[in-house]
Tab-separated table of C-alpha atoms in Angstrom:
chain	number	residue	atom	x	y	z
A	24	ALA	CA	0.016	-0.060	-0.097
A	25	GLN	CA	0.714	3.626	-0.701
A	26	ARG	CA	2.059	5.590	2.336
A	27	VAL	CA	3.638	9.201	2.479
A	28	THR	CA	5.852	10.133	5.641
A	29	GLN	CA	6.454	13.712	6.965
A	30	PRO	CA	8.376	13.286	10.440
A	31	GLU	CA	8.271	16.676	11.614
A	32	LYS	CA	5.455	18.479	12.677
A	33	LEU	CA	6.675	21.773	13.102
A	34	LEU	CA	9.758	23.842	11.671
A	35	SER	CA	10.591	27.004	12.617
A	36	VAL	CA	13.088	29.235	10.730
A	37	PHE	CA	14.704	32.521	10.958
A	38	LYS	CA	14.092	34.405	7.846
A	39	GLY	CA	17.136	34.173	5.514
A	40	ALA	CA	17.657	30.233	7.072
A	41	PRO	CA	17.832	27.120	4.673
A	42	VAL	CA	14.428	25.505	5.152
A	43	GLU	CA	14.238	21.446	4.068
A	44	LEU	CA	10.816	19.516	4.706
A	45	LYS	CA	11.629	15.777	4.854
A	46	CYS	CA	9.078	13.204	2.744
A	47	ASN	CA	9.808	9.947	2.472
A	48	TYR	CA	7.376	7.429	0.558
A	49	SER	CA	6.378	3.477	-0.285
A	50	TYR	CA	4.887	2.614	-3.166
A	51	SER	CA	5.328	-0.405	-5.090
A	52	GLY	CA	5.019	1.081	-9.027
A	53	SER	CA	7.061	4.020	-9.848
A	54	PRO	CA	5.873	7.114	-8.220
A	55	GLU	CA	4.502	10.737	-8.801
A	56	LEU	CA	5.175	13.084	-6.294
A	57	PHE	CA	3.943	16.714	-5.082
A	58	TRP	CA	4.362	19.478	-2.529
A	59	TYR	CA	0.929	21.383	-1.954
A	60	VAL	CA	0.750	24.133	0.386
A	61	GLN	CA	-1.888	26.124	2.213
A	62	TYR	CA	-1.372	29.412	3.466
A	63	SER	CA	-3.399	30.867	6.288
A	64	ARG	CA	-6.721	31.084	5.395
A	65	GLN	CA	-6.140	29.711	1.740
A	66	ARG	CA	-7.136	26.829	-0.218
A	67	LEU	CA	-4.531	24.076	-0.314
A	68	GLN	CA	-2.582	24.695	-3.746
A	69	LEU	CA	0.189	22.781	-5.953
A	70	LEU	CA	3.594	24.014	-5.185
A	71	LEU	CA	5.693	21.518	-6.925
A	72	ARG	CA	5.482	18.394	-9.298
A	73	HIS	CA	8.341	16.070	-9.254
A	74	ILE	CA	7.977	15.121	-12.899
A	75	SER	CA	8.200	19.403	-14.040
A	76	ARG	CA	11.427	20.054	-12.170
A	77	GLU	CA	11.243	23.118	-11.927
A	78	SER	CA	11.815	25.807	-8.957
A	79	ILE	CA	8.497	27.240	-7.871
A	80	LYS	CA	8.744	30.351	-5.373
A	81	GLY	CA	12.582	29.324	-4.743
A	82	PHE	CA	11.435	25.811	-3.530
A	83	THR	CA	12.232	22.742	-5.656
A	84	ALA	CA	12.302	19.103	-4.727
A	85	ASP	CA	14.563	16.130	-6.182
A	86	LEU	CA	12.895	12.703	-6.189
A	87	ASN	CA	15.530	10.104	-4.777
A	88	LYS	CA	14.068	6.216	-5.920
A	89	GLY	CA	17.193	4.543	-3.787
A	90	GLU	CA	16.002	6.303	-0.565
A	91	THR	CA	12.752	6.987	-1.698
A	92	SER	CA	12.383	10.428	-0.236
A	93	PHE	CA	10.938	13.538	-2.088
A	94	HIS	CA	12.178	16.435	0.450
A	95	LEU	CA	11.131	20.302	-0.469
A	96	LYS	CA	14.083	22.635	-0.224
A	97	LYS	CA	14.401	26.414	-0.080
A	98	PRO	CA	18.250	28.334	0.387
A	99	PHE	CA	16.772	31.213	2.210
A	100	ALA	CA	13.531	31.142	3.546
A	101	GLN	CA	10.915	34.053	3.175
A	102	GLU	CA	8.052	35.178	5.899
A	103	GLU	CA	5.866	34.642	3.139
A	104	ASP	CA	6.589	30.934	3.422
A	105	SER	CA	5.098	30.367	6.338
A	106	ALA	CA	2.341	27.779	5.945
A	107	MET	CA	1.536	24.149	6.082
A	108	TYR	CA	2.830	21.909	3.541
A	109	TYR	CA	2.051	18.705	2.370
A	110	CYS	CA	4.064	15.392	0.587
A	111	ALA	CA	1.770	14.188	-1.455
A	112	LEU	CA	1.842	10.804	-3.866
A	113	HIS	CA	0.059	10.100	-7.031
A	114	ASP	CA	-1.680	6.257	-6.515
A	115	LEU	CA	-1.956	5.294	-10.273
A	116	TYR	CA	-3.258	1.951	-9.049
A	117	GLY	CA	-6.176	3.379	-7.184
A	118	ASN	CA	-7.746	5.066	-9.402
A	119	ASN	CA	-5.244	8.326	-9.428
A	120	ARG	CA	-6.224	9.689	-5.971
A	121	LEU	CA	-3.564	11.621	-3.681
A	122	ALA	CA	-1.982	10.170	-0.800
A	123	PHE	CA	-0.816	12.574	1.430
A	124	GLY	CA	1.060	13.065	4.783
A	125	LYS	CA	0.134	14.568	7.753
A	126	GLY	CA	2.045	18.026	6.556
A	127	ASN	CA	4.539	20.382	7.804
A	128	GLN	CA	4.125	23.561	9.889
A	129	VAL	CA	6.233	26.055	8.710
A	130	VAL	CA	6.842	28.893	10.708
A	131	VAL	CA	9.937	31.602	9.298
A	132	ILE	CA	10.877	34.016	12.106
A	133	PRO	CA	11.544	37.729	11.128
B	10	ASN	CA	-13.307	30.953	-12.944
B	11	ALA	CA	-14.084	30.727	-9.225
B	12	GLY	CA	-12.456	27.918	-8.680
B	13	VAL	CA	-13.793	25.162	-6.578
B	14	MET	CA	-16.460	26.131	-4.253
B	15	GLN	CA	-17.570	24.324	-1.184
B	16	ASN	CA	-20.433	25.416	1.115
B	17	PRO	CA	-20.899	25.811	4.130
B	18	ARG	CA	-17.659	26.439	5.375
B	19	HIS	CA	-18.228	25.564	8.911
B	20	LEU	CA	-21.238	23.133	9.530
B	21	VAL	CA	-22.327	22.123	13.464
B	22	ARG	CA	-24.879	19.282	13.874
B	23	ARG	CA	-25.629	17.450	16.995
B	24	ARG	CA	-25.045	13.711	17.083
B	25	GLY	CA	-27.669	11.636	14.925
B	26	GLN	CA	-28.185	14.662	12.640
B	27	GLU	CA	-27.382	14.622	8.660
B	28	ALA	CA	-24.803	16.642	7.479
B	29	ARG	CA	-24.689	17.505	3.758
B	30	LEU	CA	-21.764	18.822	2.736
B	31	ARG	CA	-21.487	20.566	-1.493
B	32	CYS	CA	-18.795	20.677	-3.860
B	33	SER	CA	-19.428	22.754	-6.745
B	34	PRO	CA	-15.916	21.990	-9.261
B	35	MET	CA	-14.322	24.404	-11.779
B	36	LYS	CA	-16.304	24.873	-14.591
B	37	GLY	CA	-15.337	21.994	-17.225
B	38	HIS	CA	-14.185	19.906	-14.782
B	39	SER	CA	-16.154	16.758	-14.483
B	40	HIS	CA	-13.925	14.709	-12.202
B	41	VAL	CA	-14.805	15.257	-8.345
B	42	TYR	CA	-12.501	13.805	-5.069
B	43	TRP	CA	-13.456	14.087	-1.853
B	44	TYR	CA	-10.716	13.858	1.209
B	45	ARG	CA	-11.516	14.185	4.800
B	46	GLN	CA	-8.769	15.404	7.412
B	47	LEU	CA	-9.132	14.326	11.083
B	48	PRO	CA	-7.732	16.462	13.747
B	49	GLU	CA	-3.451	15.973	13.915
B	50	GLU	CA	-3.629	14.027	10.189
B	51	GLY	CA	-3.072	14.107	6.756
B	52	LEU	CA	-6.001	14.385	4.126
B	53	LYS	CA	-7.321	10.530	3.643
B	54	PHE	CA	-9.095	10.020	0.166
B	55	MET	CA	-12.505	9.049	0.434
B	56	VAL	CA	-14.222	8.981	-2.635
B	57	TYR	CA	-13.997	9.869	-6.015
B	58	LEU	CA	-16.824	10.884	-8.557
B	59	GLN	CA	-17.428	11.631	-12.449
B	60	LYS	CA	-20.469	13.216	-13.140
B	61	GLU	CA	-23.429	10.617	-12.480
B	62	ASN	CA	-20.658	7.683	-11.369
B	63	ILE	CA	-19.048	6.566	-8.262
B	64	ILE	CA	-15.921	5.620	-9.814
B	65	ASP	CA	-14.201	4.644	-6.591
B	66	GLU	CA	-15.618	4.620	-2.870
B	67	SER	CA	-13.098	2.501	-1.117
B	68	GLY	CA	-12.021	5.066	1.283
B	69	MET	CA	-15.574	5.965	1.997
B	70	PRO	CA	-16.946	4.277	5.652
B	71	LYS	CA	-19.354	1.318	4.386
B	72	GLU	CA	-22.351	2.671	6.878
B	73	ARG	CA	-23.715	6.354	7.211
B	74	PHE	CA	-21.722	8.052	4.612
B	75	SER	CA	-22.774	8.983	0.831
B	76	ALA	CA	-21.969	10.531	-1.991
B	77	GLU	CA	-23.343	11.419	-5.043
B	78	PHE	CA	-22.649	14.188	-8.379
B	79	PRO	CA	-25.290	14.428	-10.412
B	80	LYS	CA	-25.544	15.360	-13.823
B	81	GLU	CA	-26.505	19.140	-12.732
B	82	GLY	CA	-25.443	20.435	-9.783
B	83	PRO	CA	-22.813	19.830	-6.773
B	84	SER	CA	-21.404	17.164	-5.928
B	85	ILE	CA	-22.995	16.078	-2.552
B	86	LEU	CA	-21.482	14.060	0.397
B	87	ARG	CA	-23.628	12.721	2.873
B	88	ILE	CA	-23.180	11.557	6.338
B	89	GLN	CA	-26.040	10.151	8.111
B	90	GLN	CA	-26.982	10.361	11.949
B	91	VAL	CA	-23.519	11.955	12.769
B	92	VAL	CA	-21.145	11.360	15.661
B	93	ARG	CA	-18.255	12.972	17.167
B	94	GLY	CA	-15.755	11.143	15.058
B	95	ASP	CA	-16.846	12.732	12.103
B	96	SER	CA	-15.809	16.120	13.146
B	97	ALA	CA	-13.112	16.726	10.414
B	98	ALA	CA	-12.435	18.944	7.718
B	99	TYR	CA	-13.590	17.719	4.222
B	100	PHE	CA	-11.923	18.935	1.247
B	101	CYS	CA	-13.200	18.791	-2.649
B	102	ALA	CA	-10.866	18.697	-5.451
B	103	SER	CA	-11.850	18.471	-9.300
B	104	SER	CA	-9.667	17.881	-12.196
B	105	PRO	CA	-10.498	17.984	-15.802
B	106	LEU	CA	-9.319	14.569	-16.160
B	107	GLY	CA	-8.236	11.948	-13.500
B	108	GLN	CA	-5.826	13.296	-11.151
B	109	GLY	CA	-1.996	12.970	-12.782
B	110	ALA	CA	1.153	14.034	-12.843
B	111	ASN	CA	0.513	16.091	-15.780
B	112	THR	CA	-3.470	16.829	-14.336
B	113	GLU	CA	-3.695	19.451	-11.298
B	114	ALA	CA	-6.259	19.064	-8.621
B	115	PHE	CA	-7.675	22.036	-7.533
B	116	PHE	CA	-8.693	22.195	-4.113
B	117	GLY	CA	-12.005	23.955	-2.465
B	118	GLN	CA	-11.294	25.380	0.607
B	119	GLY	CA	-13.160	22.711	2.730
B	120	THR	CA	-15.947	22.444	5.064
B	121	ARG	CA	-14.953	22.030	8.718
B	122	LEU	CA	-17.907	19.635	10.551
B	123	THR	CA	-18.310	19.890	14.065
B	124	VAL	CA	-20.570	17.595	15.771
B	125	VAL	CA	-21.771	18.128	19.065
């Protein structure tokens, strides 16, 4: 069965410091992974998908199949990065539904 | 395009009452997914619907929960005889095709159900 693990619940960082959110997964097929973000009082929205290999708002994430990880990174945190971040796996064998991790609350301290 | 609209945003029900949660997908989207988020948990899949069809309801509790997506009107998630354990945030997502690596799912703002 598919599973997504985000080990840290809360991450506090100072503005300008690097941010890394860990995500590990278990999946029997070839995984497709995403990061979703939810800013305060806003809806959940797609931040990154591994297939596009792009940097969004300074964030990057690399799929490491050997370590079954898809960690999210940003070299210099900004105050507007404070939000909930969810790692999600696209379950191709499960009618394309998304399997989510429990989420990381990121607080950027000015 | 107003995005995925869910209503109500907040719903309070007494134990034993019925809860009806509505989701209007984005214009042109015919695929709807419902997810539930219990406190301190991630979003968990409940049901996947296309217009007039339930495609996958493997995440739905077997009793008291039902979902529909009629030809006209919003998708409805219905919870009968609610219990305190049903208190959660319920999110709806829509996409023009089934969710996939090349198909973004757009989420509503969720309905927060509180059972008292």
